[in-house]
PDB file of C-alpha atoms in Angstrom:
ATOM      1  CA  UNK A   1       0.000   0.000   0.000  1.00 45.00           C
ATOM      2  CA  UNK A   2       1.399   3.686  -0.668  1.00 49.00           C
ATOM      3  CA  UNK A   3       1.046   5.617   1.913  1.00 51.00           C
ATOM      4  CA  UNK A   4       1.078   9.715   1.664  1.00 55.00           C
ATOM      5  CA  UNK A   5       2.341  12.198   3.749  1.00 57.00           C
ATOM      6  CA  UNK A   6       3.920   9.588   5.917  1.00 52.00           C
ATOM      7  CA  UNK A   7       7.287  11.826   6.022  1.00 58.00           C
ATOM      8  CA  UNK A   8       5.914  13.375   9.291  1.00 59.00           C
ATOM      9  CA  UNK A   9       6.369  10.219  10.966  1.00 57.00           C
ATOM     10  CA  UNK A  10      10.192   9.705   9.948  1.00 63.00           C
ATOM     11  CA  UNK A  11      10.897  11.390  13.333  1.00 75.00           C
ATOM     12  CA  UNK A  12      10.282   9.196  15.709  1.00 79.00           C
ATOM     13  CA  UNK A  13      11.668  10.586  18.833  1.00 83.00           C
ATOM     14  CA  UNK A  14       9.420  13.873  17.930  1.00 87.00           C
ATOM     15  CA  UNK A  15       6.263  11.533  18.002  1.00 87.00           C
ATOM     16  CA  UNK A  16       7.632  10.213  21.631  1.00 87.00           C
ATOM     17  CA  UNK A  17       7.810  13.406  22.752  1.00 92.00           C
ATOM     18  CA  UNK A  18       4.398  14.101  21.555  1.00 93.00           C
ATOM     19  CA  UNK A  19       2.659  10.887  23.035  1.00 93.00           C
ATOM     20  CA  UNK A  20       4.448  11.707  26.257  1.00 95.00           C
ATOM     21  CA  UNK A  21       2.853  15.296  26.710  1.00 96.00           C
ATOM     22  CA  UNK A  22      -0.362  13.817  25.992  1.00 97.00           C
ATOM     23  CA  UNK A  23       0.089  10.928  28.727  1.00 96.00           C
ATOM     24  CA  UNK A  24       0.597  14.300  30.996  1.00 97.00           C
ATOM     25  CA  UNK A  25      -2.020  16.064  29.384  1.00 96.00           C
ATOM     26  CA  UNK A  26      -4.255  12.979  30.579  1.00 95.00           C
ATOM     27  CA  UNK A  27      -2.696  12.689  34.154  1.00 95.00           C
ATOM     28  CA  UNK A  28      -3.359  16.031  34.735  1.00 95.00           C
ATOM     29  CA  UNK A  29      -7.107  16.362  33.939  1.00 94.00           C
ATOM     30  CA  UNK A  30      -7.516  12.818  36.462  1.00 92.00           C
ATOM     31  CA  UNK A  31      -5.368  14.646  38.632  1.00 93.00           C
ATOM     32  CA  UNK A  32      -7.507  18.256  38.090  1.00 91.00           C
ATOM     33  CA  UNK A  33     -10.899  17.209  37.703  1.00 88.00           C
ATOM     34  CA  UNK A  34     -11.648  16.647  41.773  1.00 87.00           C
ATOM     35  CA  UNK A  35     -11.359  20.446  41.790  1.00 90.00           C
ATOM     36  CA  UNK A  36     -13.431  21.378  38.523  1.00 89.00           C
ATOM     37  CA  UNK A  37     -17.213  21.938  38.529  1.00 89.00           C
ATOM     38  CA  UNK A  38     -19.605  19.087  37.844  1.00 85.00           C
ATOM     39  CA  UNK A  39     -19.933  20.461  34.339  1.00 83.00           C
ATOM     40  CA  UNK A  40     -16.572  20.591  33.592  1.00 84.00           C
ATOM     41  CA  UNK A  41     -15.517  17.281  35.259  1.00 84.00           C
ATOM     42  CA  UNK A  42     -18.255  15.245  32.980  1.00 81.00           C
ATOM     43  CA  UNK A  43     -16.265  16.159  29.857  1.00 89.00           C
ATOM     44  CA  UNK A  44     -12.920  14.874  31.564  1.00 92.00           C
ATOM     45  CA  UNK A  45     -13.600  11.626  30.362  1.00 91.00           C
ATOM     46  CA  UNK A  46     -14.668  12.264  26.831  1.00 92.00           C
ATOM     47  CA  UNK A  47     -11.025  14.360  26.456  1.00 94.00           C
ATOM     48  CA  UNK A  48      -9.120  11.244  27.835  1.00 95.00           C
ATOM     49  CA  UNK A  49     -10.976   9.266  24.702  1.00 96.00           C
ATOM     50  CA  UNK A  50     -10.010  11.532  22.913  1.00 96.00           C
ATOM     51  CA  UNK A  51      -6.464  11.861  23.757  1.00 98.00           C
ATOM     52  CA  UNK A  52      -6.083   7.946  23.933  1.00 98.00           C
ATOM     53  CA  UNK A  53      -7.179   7.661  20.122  1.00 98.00           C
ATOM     54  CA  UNK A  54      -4.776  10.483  19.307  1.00 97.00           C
ATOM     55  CA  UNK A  55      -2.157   8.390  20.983  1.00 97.00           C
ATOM     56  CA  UNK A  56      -3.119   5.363  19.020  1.00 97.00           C
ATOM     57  CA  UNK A  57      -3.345   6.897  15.409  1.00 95.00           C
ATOM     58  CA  UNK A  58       0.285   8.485  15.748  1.00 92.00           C
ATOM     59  CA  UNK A  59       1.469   4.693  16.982  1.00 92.00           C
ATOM     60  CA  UNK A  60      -0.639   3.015  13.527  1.00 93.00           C
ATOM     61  CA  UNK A  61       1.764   6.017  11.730  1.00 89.00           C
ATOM     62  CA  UNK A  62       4.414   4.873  12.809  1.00 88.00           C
ATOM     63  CA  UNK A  63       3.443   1.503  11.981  1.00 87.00           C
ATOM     64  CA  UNK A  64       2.197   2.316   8.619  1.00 86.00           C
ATOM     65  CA  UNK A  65       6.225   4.466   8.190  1.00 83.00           C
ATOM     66  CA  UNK A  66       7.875   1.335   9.670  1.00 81.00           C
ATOM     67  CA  UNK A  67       5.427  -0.772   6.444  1.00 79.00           C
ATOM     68  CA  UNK A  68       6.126   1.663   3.802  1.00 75.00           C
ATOM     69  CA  UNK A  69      10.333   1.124   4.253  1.00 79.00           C
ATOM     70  CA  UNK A  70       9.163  -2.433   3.394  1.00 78.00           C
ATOM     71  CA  UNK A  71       9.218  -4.043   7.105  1.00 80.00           C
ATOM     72  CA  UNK A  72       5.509  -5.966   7.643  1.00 76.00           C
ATOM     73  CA  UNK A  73       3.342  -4.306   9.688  1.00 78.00           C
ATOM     74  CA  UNK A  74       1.921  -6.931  12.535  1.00 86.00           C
ATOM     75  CA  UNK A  75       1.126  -5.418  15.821  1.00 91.00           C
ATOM     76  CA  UNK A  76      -1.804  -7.179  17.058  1.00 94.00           C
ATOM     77  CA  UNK A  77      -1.274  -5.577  20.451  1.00 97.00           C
ATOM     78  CA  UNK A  78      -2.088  -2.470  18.658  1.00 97.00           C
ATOM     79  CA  UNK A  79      -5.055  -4.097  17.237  1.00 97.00           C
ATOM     80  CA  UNK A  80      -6.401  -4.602  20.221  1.00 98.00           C
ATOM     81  CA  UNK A  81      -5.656  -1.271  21.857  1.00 98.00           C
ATOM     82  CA  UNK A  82      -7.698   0.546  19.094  1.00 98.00           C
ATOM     83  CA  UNK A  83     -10.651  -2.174  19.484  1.00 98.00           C
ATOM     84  CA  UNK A  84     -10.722  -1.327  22.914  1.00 98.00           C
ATOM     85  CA  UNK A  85     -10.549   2.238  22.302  1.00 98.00           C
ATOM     86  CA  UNK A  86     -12.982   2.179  19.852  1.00 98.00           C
ATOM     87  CA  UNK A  87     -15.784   0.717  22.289  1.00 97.00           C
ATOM     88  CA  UNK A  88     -15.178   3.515  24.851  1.00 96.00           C
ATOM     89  CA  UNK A  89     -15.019   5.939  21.831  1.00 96.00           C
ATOM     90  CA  UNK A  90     -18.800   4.575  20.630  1.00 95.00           C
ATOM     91  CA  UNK A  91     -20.262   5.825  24.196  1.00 93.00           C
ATOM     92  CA  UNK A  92     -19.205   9.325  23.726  1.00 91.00           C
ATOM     93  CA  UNK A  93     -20.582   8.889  19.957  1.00 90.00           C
ATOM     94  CA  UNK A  94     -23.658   8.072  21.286  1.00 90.00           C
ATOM     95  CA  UNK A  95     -23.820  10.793  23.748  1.00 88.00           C
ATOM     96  CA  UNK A  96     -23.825  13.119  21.184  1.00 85.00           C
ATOM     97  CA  UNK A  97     -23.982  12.011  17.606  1.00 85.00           C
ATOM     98  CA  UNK A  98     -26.154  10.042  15.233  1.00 82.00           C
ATOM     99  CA  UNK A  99     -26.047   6.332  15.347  1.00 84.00           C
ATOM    100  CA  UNK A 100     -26.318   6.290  11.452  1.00 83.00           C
ATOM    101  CA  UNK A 101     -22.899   7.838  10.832  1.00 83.00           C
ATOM    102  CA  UNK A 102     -21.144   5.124  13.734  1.00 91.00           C
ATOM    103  CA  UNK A 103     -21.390   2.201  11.100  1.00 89.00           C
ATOM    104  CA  UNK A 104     -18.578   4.067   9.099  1.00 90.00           C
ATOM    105  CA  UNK A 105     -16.232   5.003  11.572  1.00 92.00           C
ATOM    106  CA  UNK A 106     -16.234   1.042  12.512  1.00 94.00           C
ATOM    107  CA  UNK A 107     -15.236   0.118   8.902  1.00 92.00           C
ATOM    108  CA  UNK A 108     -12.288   2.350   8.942  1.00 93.00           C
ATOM    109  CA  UNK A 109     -11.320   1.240  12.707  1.00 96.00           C
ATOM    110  CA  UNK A 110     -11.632  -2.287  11.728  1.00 94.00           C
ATOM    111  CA  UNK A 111      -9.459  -2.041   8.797  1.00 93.00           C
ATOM    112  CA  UNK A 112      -6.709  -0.710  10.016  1.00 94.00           C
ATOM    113  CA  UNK A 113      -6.923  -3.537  12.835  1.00 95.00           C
ATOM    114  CA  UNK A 114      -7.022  -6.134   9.982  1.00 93.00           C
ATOM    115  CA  UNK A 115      -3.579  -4.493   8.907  1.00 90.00           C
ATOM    116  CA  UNK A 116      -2.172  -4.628  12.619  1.00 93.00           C
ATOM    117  CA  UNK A 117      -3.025  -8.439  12.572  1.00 93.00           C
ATOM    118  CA  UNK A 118      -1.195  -8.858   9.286  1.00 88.00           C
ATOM    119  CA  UNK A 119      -5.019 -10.017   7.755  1.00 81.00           C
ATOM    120  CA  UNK A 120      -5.933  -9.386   4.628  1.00 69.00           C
ATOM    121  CA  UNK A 121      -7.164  -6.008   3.895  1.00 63.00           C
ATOM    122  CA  UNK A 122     -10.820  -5.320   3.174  1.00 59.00           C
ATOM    123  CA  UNK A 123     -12.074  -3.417  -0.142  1.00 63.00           C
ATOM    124  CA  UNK A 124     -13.766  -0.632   1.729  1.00 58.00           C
ATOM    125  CA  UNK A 125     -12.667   2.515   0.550  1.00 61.00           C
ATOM    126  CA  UNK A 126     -11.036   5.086   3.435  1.00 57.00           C
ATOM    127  CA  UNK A 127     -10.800   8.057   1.041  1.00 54.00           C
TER     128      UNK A 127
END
């Protein structure tokens, strides 16, 4: 598979340093939240989803990179984080989106878990 754009993931020790300000980013709203307003507390967990699929993504880029200099791309440990993810991340869909729309999100999470397990890739079109 040619994959774009995937330059931005050559540097590897700048995409550690990312993921490890977002692990802070994530301590510190657990750490914060006993002190916000009720308001503000019930998004806390909805931002750690969020942060925790960010943190995934960049690791399937660097995955992906690691594929397109021709080493094979099986991380089923990976697989299963973004599964995982991806059932806490339907909750907060839920919560606030259409249920209609979910369906394609899953196709696209589920392929790219197919590649982490070395499977064969699906036909469904990402782009």
């Amino acid at each position: 598979m040619e994959m774009r754009n995937l330059e931005r993931f050559e540097d590897v020790e700048k995409i550690r340093k990312s993921d490890a300000a977002l692990v802070e980013i994530s301590e510190q709203l657990r750490a914060n939240g006993v002190n916000m307003d009720s308001s503000a507390r019930s998004q806390i967990g909805n931002y750690i989803v969020t942060i925790e699929g960010i943190r995934i993504f960049n690791e399937i880029g660097l995955a992906l990179a690691e594929e397109n200099k021709g080493k094979p791309v099986e991380r089923p440990e990976l697989a299963d984080r973004l599964e995982v993810w991806f059932m806490s991340y339907k909750e907060q869909w839920r919560s606030t989106s259409r249920e209609g729309d979910l369906h394609h999100i899953s196709d696209i999470i589920f392929w790219y878990a197919d590649l982490l397990r070395g499977r064969k890739r699906s036909k469904v079109k990402l782009g």
